[in-house]
Short mmCIF file of C-alpha atoms in Angstrom, two decimals:
data_model
loop_
_atom_site.label_atom_id
_atom_site.label_comp_id
_atom_site.label_asym_id
_atom_site.label_seq_id
_atom_site.Cartn_x
_atom_site.Cartn_y
_atom_site.Cartn_z
CA MET A 344 9.58 41.29 88.66
CA SER A 345 13.10 43.18 89.09
CA ASP A 346 14.66 45.13 86.35
CA ARG A 347 17.45 42.43 85.94
CA THR A 348 15.03 39.71 85.76
CA GLU A 349 13.06 41.54 83.19
CA LEU A 350 16.24 42.28 81.20
CA ALA A 351 17.20 38.34 81.58
CA ALA A 352 13.78 37.42 79.97
CA GLU A 353 14.44 39.81 77.22
CA ALA A 354 18.05 38.40 76.77
CA TYR A 355 16.60 34.89 76.57
CA VAL A 356 14.26 35.86 73.76
CA TYR A 357 17.00 37.63 71.85
CA GLY A 358 19.70 35.08 72.20
CA TYR A 359 17.77 31.75 72.22
CA PRO A 360 18.24 31.44 68.36
CA LEU A 361 21.95 31.70 68.72
CA VAL A 362 22.32 29.45 71.47
CA PHE A 363 19.97 26.78 70.15
CA ASP A 364 21.47 27.04 66.73
CA LEU A 365 25.07 26.58 67.85
CA SER A 366 24.09 23.80 70.08
CA MET A 367 22.65 22.01 67.12
CA VAL A 368 25.80 22.75 65.11
CA GLN A 369 27.78 20.99 67.96
CA ASN A 370 25.47 18.10 68.17
CA ALA A 371 25.63 17.52 64.13
CA LEU A 372 29.43 17.69 64.29
CA ARG A 373 29.70 15.11 67.13
CA ASN A 374 26.73 12.89 66.67
CA GLY A 375 24.89 13.69 63.47
CA PHE A 376 21.25 13.43 63.72
CA GLY A 377 18.70 11.13 62.14
CA ALA A 378 20.01 9.85 58.84
CA LEU A 379 22.74 12.44 58.82
CA PRO A 380 26.09 11.22 60.27
CA PRO A 381 28.54 13.33 61.89
CA ALA A 382 30.88 15.35 59.75
CA SER A 383 33.74 17.74 60.40
CA PHE A 384 33.51 21.42 59.68
CA ASN A 385 33.56 22.45 56.32
CA ALA A 386 32.41 19.04 54.69
CA PHE A 387 28.88 17.81 53.79
CA ALA A 388 26.99 15.18 55.92
CA HIS A 389 24.60 13.39 53.50
CA SER A 390 21.29 11.43 54.43
CA SER A 391 21.22 8.21 52.90
CA ARG A 392 17.45 7.87 53.65
CA LEU A 393 14.51 9.90 54.17
CA ALA A 394 13.77 11.25 57.59
CA THR A 395 11.97 8.96 60.22
CA PRO A 396 11.04 9.32 63.82
CA ALA A 397 14.79 8.60 64.84
CA ALA A 398 15.53 12.14 63.57
CA HIS A 399 14.82 14.13 66.74
CA PHE A 400 14.70 17.41 64.95
CA VAL A 401 11.83 19.77 65.08
CA SER A 402 9.45 19.71 61.89
CA VAL A 403 12.05 17.82 59.89
CA ASN A 404 10.68 16.99 56.44
CA ASN A 405 10.20 13.63 54.83
CA ASP A 406 10.47 14.92 51.19
CA THR A 407 14.18 15.49 50.59
CA LEU A 408 17.44 13.91 51.29
CA TYR A 409 19.24 16.35 53.47
CA SER A 410 22.97 17.57 52.84
CA ILE A 411 24.33 19.58 55.65
CA ALA A 412 27.47 21.14 56.27
CA GLN A 413 28.75 23.21 59.17
CA LEU A 414 31.15 25.95 57.85
CA ASP A 415 33.98 27.44 59.86
CA LEU A 416 35.15 30.24 57.78
CA SER A 417 37.65 31.74 60.39
CA GLY A 418 40.41 30.21 58.18
CA GLY A 419 39.49 32.00 55.00
CA PRO A 420 36.88 31.33 51.98
CA LEU A 421 35.64 28.14 50.79
CA ARG A 422 34.99 27.07 47.24
CA LEU A 423 31.58 25.31 46.76
CA HIS A 424 30.99 22.98 43.86
CA VAL A 425 27.21 22.11 42.83
CA PRO A 426 26.33 19.59 40.27
CA ASP A 427 23.81 19.60 37.42
CA THR A 428 20.54 18.20 38.78
CA ALA A 429 19.11 18.05 35.25
CA GLY A 430 16.17 20.22 36.32
CA ALA A 431 15.33 18.20 39.66
CA TYR A 432 14.41 20.51 42.71
CA TYR A 433 17.27 21.30 45.05
CA VAL A 434 18.27 24.23 47.35
CA LEU A 435 21.22 24.99 49.52
CA GLN A 436 20.18 27.43 52.18
CA PHE A 437 22.91 29.50 53.86
CA VAL A 438 22.04 30.12 57.45
CA ASP A 439 24.28 32.32 59.91
CA ALA A 440 24.83 31.70 63.48
CA TRP A 441 21.88 33.95 64.44
CA THR A 442 19.62 31.82 62.09
CA ASN A 443 19.42 34.57 59.51
CA ASN A 444 18.73 32.88 56.12
CA PHE A 445 21.17 35.18 53.86
CA ALA A 446 21.57 33.27 50.59
CA TYR A 447 20.22 30.50 48.39
CA LEU A 448 21.21 28.58 45.52
CA GLY A 449 19.26 25.96 43.60
CA ARG A 450 16.44 25.56 41.09
CA ARG A 451 14.45 28.61 42.14
CA ALA A 452 17.21 30.91 43.00
CA THR A 453 20.18 30.01 40.38
CA GLY A 454 18.81 27.07 38.36
CA THR A 455 20.06 23.72 38.14
CA GLY A 456 23.27 23.87 36.18
CA GLU A 457 26.80 23.09 37.41
CA GLY A 458 29.11 25.67 38.73
CA ASP A 459 31.30 26.87 41.68
CA TRP A 460 30.48 29.48 44.24
CA LEU A 461 32.87 31.33 46.73
CA ILE A 462 31.76 31.74 50.14
CA VAL A 463 33.69 34.11 52.11
CA PRO A 464 33.89 35.35 56.02
CA PRO A 465 32.98 38.74 57.27
CA GLY A 466 35.37 41.43 56.18
CA TRP A 467 37.15 39.39 53.48
CA ALA A 468 38.95 41.58 50.80
CA GLY A 469 40.79 38.99 48.77
CA ARG A 470 40.84 38.18 45.09
CA THR A 471 37.91 36.28 43.62
CA PRO A 472 38.67 33.58 41.26
CA GLU A 473 37.31 34.46 37.62
CA ASP A 474 35.79 30.87 37.36
CA VAL A 475 33.26 31.09 40.11
CA ARG A 476 29.70 32.07 39.32
CA GLY A 477 29.27 34.35 42.35
CA VAL A 478 30.31 35.27 45.69
CA ILE A 479 28.28 34.54 49.00
CA ASP A 480 29.24 36.90 51.73
CA ALA A 481 28.69 35.27 55.11
CA PRO A 482 27.40 37.49 57.97
CA THR A 483 29.18 35.25 60.65
CA ALA A 484 32.20 33.16 60.40
CA MET A 485 30.00 30.14 61.46
CA VAL A 486 27.60 29.18 58.78
CA THR A 487 25.17 26.27 58.20
CA ILE A 488 24.34 25.24 54.57
CA VAL A 489 21.02 23.28 54.63
CA GLY A 490 20.84 21.10 51.27
CA ARG A 491 17.55 19.59 50.30
CA ASN A 492 17.38 17.37 47.24
CA ALA A 493 13.90 16.30 46.10
CA CYS A 494 13.37 12.66 46.66
CA ALA A 495 10.34 10.68 45.42
CA GLY A 496 10.80 7.74 47.51
CA PRO A 497 13.30 4.83 48.15
CA ALA A 498 13.38 3.93 44.56
CA ASP A 499 14.68 7.67 43.66
CA ILE A 500 17.52 7.40 46.51
CA PRO A 501 20.46 6.08 44.26
CA ARG A 502 19.74 9.20 41.80
CA VAL A 503 20.01 11.59 44.76
CA GLN A 504 22.97 10.05 46.29
CA ALA A 505 24.93 10.25 43.03
CA LEU A 506 24.25 14.07 43.08
CA GLN A 507 25.13 14.19 46.96
CA ARG A 508 28.53 13.02 46.19
CA GLN A 509 29.12 16.08 43.90
CA PHE A 510 28.53 18.72 46.33
CA THR A 511 31.92 19.70 47.39
CA LEU A 512 33.57 22.38 49.84
CA THR A 513 37.38 23.29 49.16
CA PRO A 514 39.39 25.87 51.04
CA LEU A 515 40.35 28.66 48.53
CA ASP A 516 43.97 28.40 49.81
CA GLY A 517 44.16 24.53 49.60
CA HIS A 518 44.65 24.18 53.54
CA ARG A 519 42.28 22.79 55.99
CA HIS A 520 41.73 25.16 59.00
CA ARG A 521 40.42 24.02 62.17
CA THR A 522 39.11 26.68 64.51
CA GLY A 523 35.76 25.61 65.81
CA LEU A 524 33.20 27.05 68.10
CA PRO A 525 34.69 29.42 71.20
CA ALA A 526 34.07 27.22 74.27
CA PRO A 527 32.15 28.58 77.17
CA GLU A 528 33.85 28.56 80.49
CA PRO A 529 33.50 25.02 82.37
CA GLY A 530 32.43 25.29 86.19
CA VAL A 531 29.55 27.68 85.37
CA PRO A 532 26.38 26.30 87.36
CA GLY A 533 23.74 24.65 85.14
CA VAL A 534 21.14 27.10 85.80
CA LEU A 535 23.44 29.97 84.34
CA ARG A 536 24.77 27.84 81.20
CA PHE A 537 22.64 29.40 78.69
CA PHE A 538 23.72 32.88 79.65
CA GLU A 539 27.42 31.85 79.76
CA GLN A 540 26.81 30.27 76.18
CA LEU A 541 25.12 33.44 74.93
CA ARG A 542 28.09 35.62 76.42
CA VAL A 543 30.78 33.60 74.74
CA TRP A 544 28.95 33.24 71.27
CA MET A 545 27.66 36.77 70.95
CA ALA A 546 31.42 38.00 71.22
CA GLY A 547 32.58 35.32 68.78
CA PHE A 548 29.77 35.82 66.15
CA PRO A 549 28.65 39.41 66.51
CA PRO A 550 25.47 40.44 64.65
CA ALA A 551 24.50 43.37 62.51
CA ALA A 552 25.25 46.87 64.08
CA ALA A 553 21.65 47.49 64.94
CA ASP A 554 21.40 44.30 66.88
CA ARG A 555 24.97 45.20 68.64
CA ALA A 556 23.13 48.36 69.78
CA TYR A 557 20.20 46.48 71.20
CA GLN A 558 22.86 44.16 73.03
CA ASP A 559 24.32 47.03 74.94
CA ARG A 560 21.12 46.91 77.17
CA PHE A 561 22.34 43.58 78.62
CA GLN A 562 25.42 45.03 80.19
CA PRO A 563 24.12 44.69 83.82
CA LEU A 564 23.55 41.06 83.11
CA GLY A 565 27.39 40.55 82.40
CA LEU A 566 26.83 39.29 78.91
CA LEU A 567 29.21 41.79 77.41
CA GLU A 568 31.99 40.93 79.74
CA GLU A 569 35.07 39.76 78.19
CA GLY A 570 37.63 37.30 79.63
CA PRO A 571 36.66 34.92 82.58
CA SER A 572 33.09 34.21 83.13
CA PRO A 573 31.41 36.47 85.51
CA TYR A 574 28.91 33.57 86.01
CA ALA A 575 31.34 31.22 87.66
CA THR A 576 31.15 33.05 90.98
CA ALA A 577 28.13 35.11 90.53
CA GLU A 578 26.53 36.89 93.52
CA PRO A 579 23.31 35.42 94.98
CA GLY A 580 21.22 38.42 93.54
CA ILE A 581 22.18 38.05 89.72
CA VAL A 582 21.78 34.22 89.93
CA ARG A 583 18.21 34.62 91.10
CA ALA A 584 17.57 37.26 88.39
CA LEU A 585 18.98 35.29 85.61
CA ALA A 586 17.28 32.04 86.63
CA GLU A 587 13.79 33.70 87.06
CA GLY A 588 14.57 35.41 83.70
CA LEU A 589 15.39 32.39 82.08
CA LYS A 590 12.03 30.90 83.20
CA ARG A 591 10.10 33.75 81.89
CA GLY A 592 11.94 33.88 78.74
CA THR A 593 11.38 30.34 78.06
CA GLU A 594 7.54 30.77 78.87
CA ARG A 595 7.23 33.79 76.38
CA VAL A 596 8.91 31.60 73.50
CA GLU A 597 6.74 28.71 74.34
CA LYS A 598 3.45 30.69 74.49
CA ALA A 599 4.17 32.28 71.23
CA SER A 600 4.81 28.84 69.71
CA ARG A 601 1.52 27.58 70.55
CA PRO A 602 -2.02 28.72 69.17
CA THR A 603 -3.18 31.90 70.63
CA PRO A 604 -6.54 33.22 71.45
CA ALA A 605 -6.80 35.08 68.31
CA ASP A 606 -6.51 31.75 66.35
CA ASP A 607 -10.00 30.84 67.82
CA ASP A 608 -11.41 33.69 65.91
CA ARG A 609 -10.38 32.20 62.77
CA ASP A 610 -12.67 29.91 60.75
CA PRO A 611 -13.05 26.46 62.59
CA GLY A 612 -10.15 24.26 61.09
CA ALA A 613 -8.53 27.05 59.36
CA TRP A 614 -4.78 26.35 58.67
CA GLN A 615 -2.12 28.84 59.99
CA LEU A 616 0.05 29.85 57.13
CA ASP A 617 2.97 32.30 57.63
CA PRO A 618 5.06 32.95 54.54
CA HIS A 619 6.93 35.47 56.71
CA LEU A 620 7.90 33.50 59.62
CA PHE A 621 11.55 33.73 58.62
CA ASP A 622 11.48 37.63 57.73
CA TYR A 623 13.69 38.45 60.86
CA ASN A 624 16.55 38.85 58.69
CA LEU A 625 16.69 42.44 58.25
CA ASP A 626 20.37 42.95 57.22
CA TRP A 627 21.90 40.37 55.09
CA PHE A 628 20.46 39.76 51.53
CA GLY A 629 22.79 37.61 49.38
CA ILE A 630 22.15 35.62 46.28
CA GLY A 631 18.75 34.13 46.00
CA THR A 632 17.02 36.25 48.58
CA HIS A 633 14.21 38.93 48.35
CA ASP A 634 15.62 42.15 49.57
CA SER A 635 12.24 44.09 49.76
CA PRO A 636 10.01 45.43 52.46
CA GLU A 637 7.63 42.86 51.97
CA TRP A 638 10.05 40.17 53.20
CA ARG A 639 11.27 42.26 56.35
CA ILE A 640 9.64 42.51 59.73
CA ALA A 641 9.22 46.14 60.15
CA ASP A 642 9.60 46.38 64.04
CA ARG A 643 13.31 45.13 64.86
CA GLU A 644 12.66 44.37 68.40
CA ALA A 645 9.38 42.47 67.58
CA SER A 646 11.57 40.50 65.25
CA TYR A 647 13.41 38.90 67.93
CA LEU A 648 10.47 36.92 69.40
CA THR A 649 9.54 35.83 65.79
CA ARG A 650 13.10 34.50 65.26
CA ALA A 651 12.93 32.78 68.52
CA VAL A 652 9.62 31.04 67.71
CA ALA A 653 11.07 30.18 64.21
CA ALA A 654 14.14 28.57 66.02
CA ARG A 655 11.91 26.65 68.48
CA THR A 656 9.28 25.27 65.88
CA ALA A 657 11.21 25.16 62.55
CA LEU A 658 15.01 25.65 63.10
CA TRP A 659 16.75 26.09 59.78
CA GLY A 660 13.42 26.49 57.85
CA ASP A 661 13.46 28.82 54.77
CA HIS A 662 11.90 31.89 53.32
CA GLY A 663 8.25 31.49 52.23
CA TYR A 664 9.32 32.22 48.71
CA GLU A 665 11.27 29.16 48.60
CA ALA A 666 8.91 26.84 50.61
CA VAL A 667 6.04 27.70 52.99
CA SER A 668 4.60 25.49 55.43
CA ALA A 669 0.99 25.49 56.88
CA HIS A 670 -0.38 23.78 60.02
CA THR A 671 -3.37 23.34 62.10
CA PHE A 672 -4.28 21.98 65.47
CA ARG A 673 -8.11 21.85 65.19
CA ASP A 674 -10.52 20.10 62.77
CA ALA A 675 -13.62 21.71 60.75
CA GLU A 676 -15.44 21.98 63.85
CA GLY A 677 -13.03 23.78 65.83
CA GLN A 678 -12.12 20.64 67.99
CA TRP A 679 -8.43 19.57 68.76
CA LEU A 680 -6.95 17.13 66.34
CA THR A 681 -6.12 13.66 68.10
CA GLY A 682 -5.62 10.25 67.12
CA GLU A 683 -8.83 9.15 69.13
CA HIS A 684 -10.68 10.15 65.95
CA ALA A 685 -10.51 9.63 62.10
CA TYR A 686 -10.32 12.66 59.48
CA THR A 687 -10.44 13.38 56.08
CA LEU A 688 -8.69 15.98 54.13
CA ARG A 689 -10.06 16.62 50.43
CA PHE A 690 -8.34 18.60 48.00
CA ASP A 691 -10.67 19.77 44.97
CA ARG A 692 -7.40 20.70 43.07
CA PRO A 693 -3.60 20.33 44.02
CA PRO A 694 -2.16 23.14 45.79
CA PRO A 695 -0.75 25.80 43.64
CA VAL A 696 3.06 25.11 43.49
CA GLU A 697 5.96 25.24 41.04
CA SER A 698 7.85 22.32 42.39
CA PHE A 699 5.86 19.85 44.63
CA TRP A 700 3.79 19.46 47.86
CA SER A 701 3.29 17.38 50.78
CA LEU A 702 1.44 16.81 54.06
CA THR A 703 3.44 15.53 56.92
CA MET A 704 2.24 14.20 60.41
CA TYR A 705 4.19 15.34 63.56
CA GLU A 706 3.02 14.74 67.27
CA THR A 707 2.93 17.45 69.65
CA PRO A 708 4.62 18.91 71.76
CA ASP A 709 7.89 18.38 70.17
CA TYR A 710 7.00 18.21 66.51
CA TYR A 711 8.69 15.15 65.80
CA LEU A 712 7.72 12.63 63.16
CA VAL A 713 5.26 9.90 64.30
CA ASP A 714 6.16 6.33 64.36
CA ASN A 715 3.74 3.86 62.66
CA PRO A 716 3.81 0.32 61.25
CA ALA A 717 3.18 1.63 57.57
CA ASP A 718 6.52 3.75 57.74
CA ARG A 719 4.55 6.41 56.10
CA TYR A 720 5.22 10.03 57.59
CA SER A 721 4.05 12.07 54.67
CA ILE A 722 1.81 12.12 51.68
CA GLY A 723 1.85 14.32 48.60
CA ASP A 724 1.74 14.65 44.88
CA ARG A 725 4.80 12.47 44.33
CA THR A 726 3.29 9.42 46.40
CA PRO A 727 2.83 6.45 44.42
CA GLY A 728 -0.68 4.82 44.19
CA LEU A 729 -2.77 7.83 45.35
CA VAL A 730 -6.31 7.36 44.39
CA HIS A 731 -8.04 10.44 42.86
CA GLY A 732 -11.71 10.91 42.39
CA GLU A 733 -13.43 10.86 39.10
CA ASP A 734 -13.29 14.91 39.10
CA GLY A 735 -9.61 14.86 40.16
CA SER A 736 -9.81 15.55 43.74
CA LEU A 737 -7.67 13.90 46.25
CA THR A 738 -9.00 12.74 49.61
CA VAL A 739 -6.49 12.16 52.46
CA TYR A 740 -7.51 9.89 55.25
CA ILE A 741 -5.99 10.99 58.56
CA GLN A 742 -6.24 8.52 61.25
CA ARG A 743 -4.36 6.04 63.64
CA ASP A 744 -5.44 2.56 62.20
CA ARG A 745 -5.14 1.76 58.43
CA PRO A 746 -8.45 2.28 56.58
CA GLU A 747 -10.17 -0.79 55.61
CA ASP A 748 -11.25 0.23 52.13
CA PRO A 749 -8.40 0.27 49.39
CA ALA A 750 -8.78 4.17 48.41
CA GLY A 751 -8.42 4.95 52.07
CA ALA A 752 -5.48 2.71 52.50
CA ALA A 753 -3.84 4.16 49.48
CA ASN A 754 -4.38 7.78 50.74
CA TRP A 755 -3.62 7.09 54.43
CA LEU A 756 -1.51 9.51 56.49
CA PRO A 757 -1.18 7.77 59.85
CA ALA A 758 -1.77 9.69 63.01
CA PRO A 759 -0.52 9.15 66.83
CA ALA A 760 -2.57 8.16 69.50
CA GLY A 761 -2.65 11.36 70.87
CA ALA A 762 -2.53 14.91 69.69
CA PHE A 763 -0.95 15.86 66.53
CA ARG A 764 -0.10 18.86 64.11
CA PRO A 765 -0.07 18.02 60.40
CA LEU A 766 2.12 20.41 58.37
CA LEU A 767 1.54 21.00 54.67
CA ARG A 768 4.64 22.02 52.76
CA LEU A 769 4.40 23.98 49.42
CA TYR A 770 7.68 24.14 47.62
CA THR A 771 8.12 27.14 45.33
CA PRO A 772 4.60 28.40 45.98
CA ARG A 773 2.83 30.33 43.50
CA GLN A 774 1.62 33.85 44.36
CA GLU A 775 -1.91 32.78 45.19
CA VAL A 776 -0.34 31.03 48.30
CA LEU A 777 1.83 33.92 49.32
CA ASP A 778 -0.96 36.65 49.00
CA GLY A 779 -3.61 34.33 50.89
CA THR A 780 -5.97 33.96 47.89
CA TYR A 781 -5.67 30.21 48.14
CA ARG A 782 -7.28 28.74 51.09
CA ILE A 783 -6.46 25.28 52.21
CA PRO A 784 -9.42 23.25 52.97
CA PRO A 785 -10.19 22.27 56.68
CA ILE A 786 -9.83 18.74 57.87
CA GLU A 787 -13.08 17.01 58.44
CA PRO A 788 -13.92 14.68 61.19
CA ARG A 789 -14.90 11.26 59.75
CA ARG A 790 -18.13 10.03 61.55
CA PRO A 791 -18.80 6.37 61.74
CA ARG A 792 -21.54 5.22 59.51
#
C-alpha cells in the first residue's frame, strides 16, 4: 500500500462522519425521511407518527416522535422556544457538522418548563437578550437539533403533536437568512466524490484546533486546497490512491461496526452496552453535557474511528447519560440470532432507568426496523397489555410468527426471517447501568416441546 493510499484510508475514517452527516442533512431538507417531512433551514420538521420500516435511518427509535431541525447559523443567532411538557420526557440534542453532541435541553438536562434559549454561531459576540434562559454556543455554523418527545403509542400522539407545535425557531434579528451548504464542484468523478465533499465541507465547517492540526497531514491528497477542485482533472496516480484508500477506509469502518473476536470471549449471549460510544466529543461542552474525563476518549486519534462507527451505526445518537443502548447478535448459547428460531428474554426486574425503556427489533446489516403484520417494532414498559409473571417478571417472546398462547402474543416482539439485532434502549439510565453493575439477561432459545 502506498503512503497516499494509507493516508486516504485515514482521511476516510476521519471525514466519514462529516460527509455522512451533511449528506443526511441534505436529504432531510429535500426529502425528509420516514414520518418526517422535508423542512427548510431553521425550521422544525415534526413526525406525525412513530417510526416504521419506511424510515430508512440507521437504528431509528420507535419510542418517541421526532422533531428535527437543520440550522444554518451563518446569518446569525436563533431564538429557540420550548414549551412546558408538564413533566413528560423530552430531549433536544444539539449536533454539530462533525456529529459532536455539544448541548442538551430537556427533562434530564434543564427540566420540562417553558422558556427561550439563544443559539449562536462560532465567534458571535453580540448582545444576549435578557429574557433567555441561556446561550447555546455552536461549534459549527451548521447544526442539527434532534428532538425526541416520549410517545406512549397512537393514542398519545395528539398530546405530543400539541407540544411539537410550540417548539419554534426565530432569527434574532427578525430576518430569514438563506446560505446553505457549500456545494462540491460538479464534474468530479464518482469515485472521488467523497473526497470532494470532504474537501469542501472541511473548509466550510472547520473543527477544533487540535483536529485542524491533524487535518494538515492530508495536504498530499489535495484535501486542503482552496478554489477549483483538484479532483476534476486528477492525475491517474492520485485517483488510484484515493480509490483504494476509500475502499480500505470503508472496510475499517465496517469491520469496527461488526462484532469482533474479542466479543466471542464474552459470556454467551452477553449484550454489548457501551455508554461511551459518543464520547469522541473532546472540545465542546455546552448546556446539559458532562465535562469530565469519564465522558471523553483519552486518545484523540483513536476517537476518530469511534466517531465513524457511531455515525455508521447510530447517527445522531446521544451520550450515555441521556440514553444508552445495548445490542446483541447472539443467544445464550452463543448462536447467531435469526428468525429461523424462537427466543425469550426474561426480565426478573425492570431495567433501572429514571425515564423508560424499550426493546426494538432491527434487521441486519442495515439496522432498519423490521416490517411485520402486527405493526409492532418495539416493546417496553409503556407497551399496553403486557402480561407479567406473579413475581413481577416480564418475559418477551422474540420470534417471526405470532405466539399461539395469549401471554406470548401480548409480549411478542416480531423478528424477521433472517438475521437480526435487537436493541435495548434505557432512557436516563441509573448509575448501575453506566458502571456495568446491572447485567442484561441473555436471550434464550425457545425449544419446541
